[in-house]
Amino acid sequence: GDKKEKVVQSKDTKRELRKEKKLTPQVSEDAKLPDKQLFDKALLATKKGRFDVARLDLQALLNTYPDSQFQMRAKLAIADSWYKEGGTAALTQAESEYKDFITFFPNAPEAAEAQMRVGDIYFRQMDKPDRDYSKATHAEQEYRLMLQQFPESTLVPQAKQRLREVQEVMATREAEIANFYSTRNNWPATIARYQTVVDTYPQYSHMDDVLVGLGDAYEAEARYVRSLRLPEAGKARLEQVYDGQAAAAYRKVVLEHSASPHVEDARDRLAAMNLPIPTPTPEQVAASVALENSRRQYRLQDRARLLILRQPDVVMAAREGEPTLSDPKPTLAPDITKKIISDFTGAMNPGREAAETAQPVAAAPVASAPAAASATMKSRYPARDTS
């Protein structure tokens, strides 16, 4: 039996070797050819950091030997040399060369590698979330493009991970802005930013904090309603609206993020509202555990690197799950403001359309309690965060 197996393996090996020989450039036979020598010389120069010399040799190869089997590899090597050189100008040139390569050789396996590299160019230049985030936006676009255009590439898992890391940075930025607005008691802007994180970046490492923050913002609205002198029926309707939205956010933490560090905060808030605490299904628990376990823990070198370098923190980015490939419509603060005013008008005047809520706020004195409440809301919430 073993002998027969060895014969089969031997035949397979020979077949593979023949196939490989057919596909691989005849390196040994062509070693003395001038285009091969130019190519090897250029690679050596790149390795030694002599990028200008390398590019001259590669350009000479492209111009002198248009039928060379090294044409495609030389074009990619030029882009790689700019990428390895680094620096803003060189990386800009690298992007242009990689894009050219994709145009010339769209069906080559290396085209996916070139598109991946374009994402890496912006990834390398990403700043901390509270600074310039345009590089993160560009990186996200390029990795998404890579995944959409080259779904069969062996680099897909790597591109997905990079995309998850970029989205961790973008979610951090949105969450930090939301937190800033909450310290200013600007609840529509807070709600808008937190809701955008929930809808756009479901794998964010601090989603539990985001949902608790979202619930707290709605609870702040409920508290404000309780502080007003309003007709009891209308007041009760409004409280129900905001308490309901707060509870929904807290419940989402308990059900979908049961393995997250701050799930107890959500449970405590539901208990304080005298609401039942839901029980997640085994599937929900398993999904949350898998997501949290996929995150890497901080190591000493991570902390040192983040302290010294200006790089964004992607340590806690998820390492499983599908990153979003297109953004849902963002939630904007003016829309939340209109909704709050509409809620007020609807609660105070049940059955009446609240079309007038989109109109500019009138400065005229108001007589009735409902109208006074509506005017109070309008003056309380000028639309400050429009982005």
Short mmCIF file of C-alpha atoms in Angstrom, two decimals:
data_model
loop_
_atom_site.label_atom_id
_atom_site.label_comp_id
_atom_site.label_asym_id
_atom_site.label_seq_id
_atom_site.Cartn_x
_atom_site.Cartn_y
_atom_site.Cartn_z
CA GLY A 1 0.00 0.00 0.00
CA ASP A 2 2.82 2.40 0.97
CA LYS A 3 4.65 1.69 -2.32
CA LYS A 4 1.53 2.48 -4.36
CA GLU A 5 1.00 5.69 -2.36
CA LYS A 6 4.61 6.75 -3.02
CA VAL A 7 4.15 6.21 -6.76
CA VAL A 8 0.98 8.38 -6.74
CA GLN A 9 2.78 11.08 -4.73
CA SER A 10 5.72 10.92 -7.11
CA LYS A 11 3.42 11.40 -10.13
CA ASP A 12 1.67 14.32 -8.37
CA THR A 13 5.02 15.92 -7.51
CA LYS A 14 6.24 15.61 -11.10
CA ARG A 15 2.98 17.09 -12.39
CA GLU A 16 3.28 20.01 -9.94
CA LEU A 17 6.89 20.61 -10.96
CA ARG A 18 5.93 20.62 -14.65
CA LYS A 19 3.10 23.06 -13.91
CA GLU A 20 5.40 25.28 -11.86
CA LYS A 21 8.05 25.22 -14.60
CA LYS A 22 5.43 26.32 -17.10
CA LEU A 23 4.24 29.23 -14.93
CA THR A 24 7.56 30.41 -13.47
CA PRO A 25 9.86 32.58 -15.59
CA GLN A 26 12.87 30.59 -16.77
CA VAL A 27 15.02 32.17 -14.12
CA SER A 28 18.06 29.90 -14.37
CA GLU A 29 18.14 30.01 -18.16
CA ASP A 30 17.50 33.75 -18.24
CA ALA A 31 19.91 34.72 -15.46
CA LYS A 32 22.41 36.09 -17.98
CA LEU A 33 19.84 38.06 -19.99
CA PRO A 34 20.24 41.85 -19.71
CA ASP A 35 16.62 42.50 -18.55
CA LYS A 36 17.01 39.93 -15.74
CA GLN A 37 20.31 41.45 -14.70
CA LEU A 38 18.75 44.93 -14.61
CA PHE A 39 15.84 43.66 -12.53
CA ASP A 40 18.09 41.87 -10.00
CA LYS A 41 20.38 44.91 -9.76
CA ALA A 42 17.36 47.15 -9.04
CA LEU A 43 16.03 44.83 -6.30
CA LEU A 44 19.42 44.83 -4.64
CA ALA A 45 19.58 48.63 -4.77
CA THR A 46 16.09 48.85 -3.18
CA LYS A 47 17.19 46.47 -0.42
CA LYS A 48 20.19 48.72 0.30
CA GLY A 49 17.98 51.84 0.38
CA ARG A 50 19.35 53.26 -2.89
CA PHE A 51 15.87 53.95 -4.24
CA ASP A 52 16.80 56.44 -7.01
CA VAL A 53 19.33 54.01 -8.49
CA ALA A 54 16.78 51.18 -8.34
CA ARG A 55 14.14 53.25 -10.14
CA LEU A 56 16.57 54.25 -12.90
CA ASP A 57 17.38 50.59 -13.59
CA LEU A 58 13.71 49.57 -13.51
CA GLN A 59 12.75 52.41 -15.85
CA ALA A 60 15.56 51.39 -18.21
CA LEU A 61 14.18 47.83 -18.21
CA LEU A 62 10.64 49.06 -19.04
CA ASN A 63 11.85 51.34 -21.85
CA THR A 64 14.46 49.03 -23.38
CA TYR A 65 12.74 45.64 -23.16
CA PRO A 66 9.00 46.13 -23.90
CA ASP A 67 8.51 42.36 -24.36
CA SER A 68 10.38 41.33 -21.21
CA GLN A 69 8.70 38.88 -18.87
CA PHE A 70 9.82 41.24 -16.07
CA GLN A 71 7.71 44.18 -17.33
CA MET A 72 4.90 43.65 -14.80
CA ARG A 73 7.23 42.94 -11.87
CA ALA A 74 9.38 45.97 -12.74
CA LYS A 75 6.34 48.27 -12.71
CA LEU A 76 5.29 46.95 -9.30
CA ALA A 77 8.89 47.22 -8.02
CA ILE A 78 8.95 50.95 -8.90
CA ALA A 79 5.83 51.51 -6.78
CA ASP A 80 7.32 49.39 -3.98
CA SER A 81 10.53 51.45 -4.00
CA TRP A 82 8.55 54.67 -3.43
CA TYR A 83 6.54 52.95 -0.68
CA LYS A 84 9.69 51.71 1.07
CA GLU A 85 11.34 55.13 0.77
CA GLY A 86 8.48 56.63 2.82
CA GLY A 87 7.84 60.29 3.54
CA THR A 88 4.81 62.23 2.31
CA ALA A 89 6.09 62.98 -1.22
CA ALA A 90 7.35 59.42 -1.82
CA LEU A 91 4.10 57.88 -0.56
CA THR A 92 2.07 60.15 -2.85
CA GLN A 93 4.23 58.94 -5.77
CA ALA A 94 3.81 55.33 -4.61
CA GLU A 95 0.01 55.69 -4.65
CA SER A 96 0.12 57.02 -8.21
CA GLU A 97 2.36 54.11 -9.33
CA TYR A 98 0.17 51.47 -7.66
CA LYS A 99 -2.96 52.93 -9.26
CA ASP A 100 -1.17 52.88 -12.65
CA PHE A 101 -0.25 49.24 -12.08
CA ILE A 102 -3.90 48.32 -11.40
CA THR A 103 -4.92 50.11 -14.62
CA PHE A 104 -2.28 48.26 -16.68
CA PHE A 105 -2.70 44.82 -15.07
CA PRO A 106 -6.25 44.71 -13.58
CA ASN A 107 -6.49 40.90 -13.71
CA ALA A 108 -3.07 40.05 -12.30
CA PRO A 109 -3.04 38.66 -8.72
CA GLU A 110 -0.60 41.49 -7.91
CA ALA A 111 -3.33 44.07 -8.65
CA ALA A 112 -4.95 43.15 -5.32
CA GLU A 113 -1.56 43.57 -3.64
CA ALA A 114 -1.21 47.03 -5.25
CA GLN A 115 -4.68 48.09 -4.04
CA MET A 116 -3.88 46.77 -0.55
CA ARG A 117 -0.70 48.86 -0.57
CA VAL A 118 -2.68 52.03 -1.40
CA GLY A 119 -4.74 51.41 1.75
CA ASP A 120 -1.50 50.82 3.69
CA ILE A 121 -0.13 54.19 2.48
CA TYR A 122 -2.96 56.00 4.26
CA PHE A 123 -2.92 53.59 7.21
CA ARG A 124 0.74 54.46 7.82
CA GLN A 125 -0.09 58.17 7.89
CA MET A 126 -3.13 57.91 10.17
CA ASP A 127 -3.12 60.26 13.13
CA LYS A 128 -4.79 60.06 16.54
CA PRO A 129 -8.60 60.39 16.32
CA ASP A 130 -8.67 63.89 17.84
CA ARG A 131 -6.35 65.23 15.12
CA ASP A 132 -6.56 65.09 11.32
CA TYR A 133 -8.72 62.08 10.42
CA SER A 134 -8.71 62.50 6.61
CA LYS A 135 -6.02 59.78 6.28
CA ALA A 136 -8.26 57.34 8.18
CA THR A 137 -11.17 58.17 5.85
CA HIS A 138 -8.94 57.54 2.81
CA ALA A 139 -7.59 54.28 4.27
CA GLU A 140 -11.16 53.07 4.85
CA GLN A 141 -12.11 53.89 1.22
CA GLU A 142 -9.07 52.08 -0.22
CA TYR A 143 -9.46 48.90 1.88
CA ARG A 144 -13.16 48.79 1.04
CA LEU A 145 -12.27 49.13 -2.64
CA MET A 146 -9.77 46.28 -2.33
CA LEU A 147 -12.39 43.98 -0.75
CA GLN A 148 -15.02 44.88 -3.35
CA GLN A 149 -12.75 44.60 -6.42
CA PHE A 150 -10.64 41.60 -5.41
CA PRO A 151 -12.91 39.33 -3.28
CA GLU A 152 -10.95 36.21 -4.32
CA SER A 153 -7.54 37.55 -3.27
CA THR A 154 -5.53 35.75 -0.58
CA LEU A 155 -5.05 39.21 0.99
CA VAL A 156 -8.77 39.56 1.86
CA PRO A 157 -8.36 38.49 5.56
CA GLN A 158 -5.52 41.01 5.93
CA ALA A 159 -7.56 43.78 4.28
CA LYS A 160 -10.55 43.04 6.54
CA GLN A 161 -8.37 43.30 9.63
CA ARG A 162 -6.89 46.60 8.48
CA LEU A 163 -10.41 47.88 7.81
CA ARG A 164 -11.57 46.81 11.29
CA GLU A 165 -8.61 48.75 12.75
CA VAL A 166 -9.36 51.88 10.69
CA GLN A 167 -13.01 51.73 11.75
CA GLU A 168 -11.95 51.40 15.41
CA VAL A 169 -10.17 54.76 15.02
CA MET A 170 -13.13 56.38 13.24
CA ALA A 171 -15.57 55.11 15.88
CA THR A 172 -13.29 56.44 18.64
CA ARG A 173 -13.38 59.87 17.04
CA GLU A 174 -17.20 59.93 16.82
CA ALA A 175 -17.56 58.66 20.39
CA GLU A 176 -15.11 61.29 21.72
CA ILE A 177 -17.06 64.07 19.99
CA ALA A 178 -20.31 62.68 21.45
CA ASN A 179 -18.72 62.66 24.89
CA PHE A 180 -17.60 66.28 24.45
CA TYR A 181 -21.16 67.36 23.58
CA SER A 182 -22.53 65.48 26.59
CA THR A 183 -20.26 67.54 28.90
CA ARG A 184 -21.88 70.63 27.35
CA ASN A 185 -25.40 69.20 27.86
CA ASN A 186 -25.97 69.40 24.09
CA TRP A 187 -28.12 66.28 23.97
CA PRO A 188 -29.22 66.33 20.31
CA ALA A 189 -25.57 66.46 19.18
CA THR A 190 -24.65 63.76 21.73
CA ILE A 191 -27.46 61.48 20.56
CA ALA A 192 -26.60 62.06 16.87
CA ARG A 193 -22.92 61.14 17.29
CA TYR A 194 -23.53 58.09 19.49
CA GLN A 195 -26.28 56.82 17.16
CA THR A 196 -23.91 57.15 14.19
CA VAL A 197 -21.36 54.95 15.98
CA VAL A 198 -24.04 52.34 16.78
CA ASP A 199 -25.23 52.21 13.15
CA THR A 200 -21.83 52.40 11.41
CA TYR A 201 -19.25 50.62 13.59
CA PRO A 202 -20.94 47.61 15.26
CA GLN A 203 -17.58 46.01 16.22
CA TYR A 204 -16.30 49.06 18.12
CA SER A 205 -14.46 48.03 21.30
CA HIS A 206 -16.34 50.53 23.50
CA MET A 207 -19.83 49.91 22.12
CA ASP A 208 -21.10 49.23 25.65
CA ASP A 209 -20.02 52.75 26.72
CA VAL A 210 -21.54 54.25 23.57
CA LEU A 211 -24.94 52.62 24.18
CA VAL A 212 -24.93 53.57 27.87
CA GLY A 213 -24.02 57.15 26.82
CA LEU A 214 -26.86 57.15 24.30
CA GLY A 215 -29.30 55.94 26.94
CA ASP A 216 -28.06 58.57 29.40
CA ALA A 217 -28.61 61.33 26.81
CA TYR A 218 -32.23 60.25 26.37
CA GLU A 219 -32.60 60.07 30.16
CA ALA A 220 -31.31 63.67 30.37
CA GLU A 221 -34.18 64.63 28.05
CA ALA A 222 -36.63 62.74 30.26
CA ARG A 223 -35.29 64.60 33.35
CA TYR A 224 -35.72 67.93 31.57
CA VAL A 225 -39.35 67.06 30.78
CA ARG A 226 -39.96 66.21 34.45
CA SER A 227 -38.60 69.65 35.45
CA LEU A 228 -41.13 71.53 33.28
CA ARG A 229 -44.59 72.65 34.36
CA LEU A 230 -46.68 70.89 31.75
CA PRO A 231 -50.13 69.29 31.54
CA GLU A 232 -49.79 65.87 33.16
CA ALA A 233 -51.04 63.81 30.20
CA GLY A 234 -48.60 65.42 27.75
CA LYS A 235 -45.78 65.22 30.24
CA ALA A 236 -46.40 61.49 30.76
CA ARG A 237 -46.38 60.90 26.99
CA LEU A 238 -43.03 62.67 26.61
CA GLU A 239 -41.47 60.86 29.55
CA GLN A 240 -42.58 57.59 27.97
CA VAL A 241 -40.86 58.53 24.68
CA TYR A 242 -37.47 59.36 26.24
CA ASP A 243 -37.49 56.72 28.96
CA GLY A 244 -38.36 54.20 26.24
CA GLN A 245 -35.44 55.23 24.03
CA ALA A 246 -33.06 55.17 27.01
CA ALA A 247 -34.25 51.72 28.06
CA ALA A 248 -33.85 50.42 24.48
CA ALA A 249 -30.18 51.48 24.48
CA TYR A 250 -29.52 49.90 27.90
CA ARG A 251 -31.28 46.68 26.83
CA LYS A 252 -29.12 46.47 23.69
CA VAL A 253 -26.01 46.37 25.93
CA VAL A 254 -27.49 43.64 28.14
CA LEU A 255 -28.64 41.50 25.20
CA GLU A 256 -25.98 42.03 22.52
CA HIS A 257 -22.91 42.95 24.58
CA SER A 258 -23.26 40.70 27.63
CA ALA A 259 -19.50 39.95 27.69
CA SER A 260 -18.49 43.63 27.55
CA PRO A 261 -16.81 45.29 30.56
CA HIS A 262 -19.64 47.74 31.38
CA VAL A 263 -22.71 45.56 30.99
CA GLU A 264 -23.40 46.01 34.74
CA ASP A 265 -23.84 49.78 34.20
CA ALA A 266 -26.66 49.07 31.75
CA ARG A 267 -28.26 46.53 34.12
CA ASP A 268 -28.06 49.01 37.02
CA ARG A 269 -29.74 51.73 34.96
CA LEU A 270 -32.60 49.43 33.98
CA ALA A 271 -33.02 48.43 37.64
CA ALA A 272 -33.05 52.11 38.67
CA MET A 273 -35.87 52.67 36.15
CA ASN A 274 -37.79 49.75 37.75
CA LEU A 275 -37.66 47.88 34.45
CA PRO A 276 -37.08 44.14 34.00
CA ILE A 277 -33.54 43.16 33.00
CA PRO A 278 -33.68 40.97 29.88
CA THR A 279 -31.75 37.72 29.52
CA PRO A 280 -29.64 37.27 26.38
CA THR A 281 -30.09 34.06 24.38
CA PRO A 282 -27.19 31.53 24.37
CA GLU A 283 -26.48 32.63 20.77
CA GLN A 284 -26.24 36.29 21.82
CA VAL A 285 -23.93 35.38 24.71
CA ALA A 286 -21.71 33.27 22.42
CA ALA A 287 -21.50 36.06 19.82
CA SER A 288 -20.53 38.65 22.46
CA VAL A 289 -17.94 36.34 24.05
CA ALA A 290 -16.41 35.59 20.63
CA LEU A 291 -16.21 39.30 19.77
CA GLU A 292 -14.61 40.27 23.10
CA ASN A 293 -12.19 37.32 23.00
CA SER A 294 -11.07 38.33 19.51
CA ARG A 295 -9.62 41.58 20.86
CA ARG A 296 -5.94 41.72 21.72
CA GLN A 297 -4.94 42.82 25.22
CA TYR A 298 -2.46 45.64 25.80
CA ARG A 299 1.16 44.58 26.06
CA LEU A 300 3.99 46.65 27.50
CA GLN A 301 5.37 47.40 24.01
CA ASP A 302 1.91 48.61 22.89
CA ARG A 303 1.74 51.11 25.72
CA ALA A 304 5.30 52.30 25.07
CA ARG A 305 4.65 52.68 21.33
CA LEU A 306 1.40 54.62 21.86
CA LEU A 307 3.12 56.86 24.39
CA ILE A 308 6.06 57.74 22.12
CA LEU A 309 4.52 57.71 18.64
CA ARG A 310 1.56 59.71 17.40
CA GLN A 311 -0.18 56.62 16.09
CA PRO A 312 -3.84 55.89 16.77
CA ASP A 313 -4.70 53.10 19.20
CA VAL A 314 -5.98 50.01 17.36
CA VAL A 315 -4.97 47.40 19.95
CA MET A 316 -8.57 46.64 20.98
CA ALA A 317 -9.96 46.42 17.43
CA ALA A 318 -12.01 43.27 16.84
CA ARG A 319 -10.28 40.41 15.03
CA GLU A 320 -13.39 38.71 13.73
CA GLY A 321 -16.70 39.67 12.16
CA GLU A 322 -17.44 41.56 8.96
CA PRO A 323 -16.36 45.22 8.83
CA THR A 324 -18.95 47.50 7.20
CA LEU A 325 -18.30 48.05 3.48
CA SER A 326 -20.66 51.02 3.09
CA ASP A 327 -21.83 53.67 5.54
CA PRO A 328 -25.48 53.94 6.51
CA LYS A 329 -26.97 57.44 6.52
CA PRO A 330 -25.43 59.32 9.47
CA THR A 331 -27.70 60.72 12.18
CA LEU A 332 -27.42 64.52 12.31
CA ALA A 333 -28.02 66.81 15.29
CA PRO A 334 -30.51 69.13 13.50
CA ASP A 335 -32.67 66.08 12.68
CA ILE A 336 -32.62 64.99 16.34
CA THR A 337 -33.54 68.56 17.38
CA LYS A 338 -36.49 68.59 14.97
CA LYS A 339 -37.58 65.20 16.29
CA ILE A 340 -37.45 66.42 19.93
CA ILE A 341 -39.51 69.52 19.07
CA SER A 342 -41.91 67.33 17.10
CA ASP A 343 -42.22 64.95 20.10
CA PHE A 344 -43.07 67.91 22.34
CA THR A 345 -45.65 69.35 19.96
CA GLY A 346 -47.20 65.92 19.37
CA ALA A 347 -47.38 65.12 23.10
CA MET A 348 -48.93 68.48 23.97
CA ASN A 349 -51.35 68.43 21.02
CA PRO A 350 -52.17 64.75 20.44
CA GLY A 351 -53.77 64.06 17.09
CA ARG A 352 -52.46 67.25 15.50
CA GLU A 353 -49.75 67.24 12.84
CA ALA A 354 -46.52 68.87 13.94
CA ALA A 355 -45.57 70.25 10.53
CA GLU A 356 -44.90 73.67 11.98
CA THR A 357 -41.92 72.31 13.96
CA ALA A 358 -39.67 72.65 10.94
CA GLN A 359 -40.51 76.39 10.74
CA PRO A 360 -38.23 79.06 12.30
CA VAL A 361 -38.91 79.78 15.97
CA ALA A 362 -41.35 82.66 16.44
CA ALA A 363 -40.35 85.32 18.95
CA ALA A 364 -43.97 86.27 19.70
CA PRO A 365 -45.26 85.70 23.26
CA VAL A 366 -47.12 82.43 23.77
CA ALA A 367 -50.23 81.95 25.85
CA SER A 368 -50.84 78.24 26.33
CA ALA A 369 -48.70 75.78 28.29
CA PRO A 370 -48.18 73.46 25.28
CA ALA A 371 -47.10 76.34 23.04
CA ALA A 372 -44.83 77.65 25.80
CA ALA A 373 -43.25 74.19 26.14
CA SER A 374 -42.68 73.99 22.37
CA ALA A 375 -41.08 77.44 22.32
CA THR A 376 -38.90 76.49 25.28
CA MET A 377 -37.64 73.44 23.38
CA LYS A 378 -36.89 75.50 20.27
CA SER A 379 -34.92 78.09 22.19
CA ARG A 380 -33.17 75.37 24.18
CA TYR A 381 -31.87 73.56 21.12
CA PRO A 382 -30.40 75.72 18.40
CA ALA A 383 -28.78 73.30 15.91
CA ARG A 384 -25.12 73.50 16.87
CA ASP A 385 -23.64 70.30 15.51
CA THR A 386 -24.53 69.95 11.84
CA SER A 387 -21.86 67.49 10.79
#
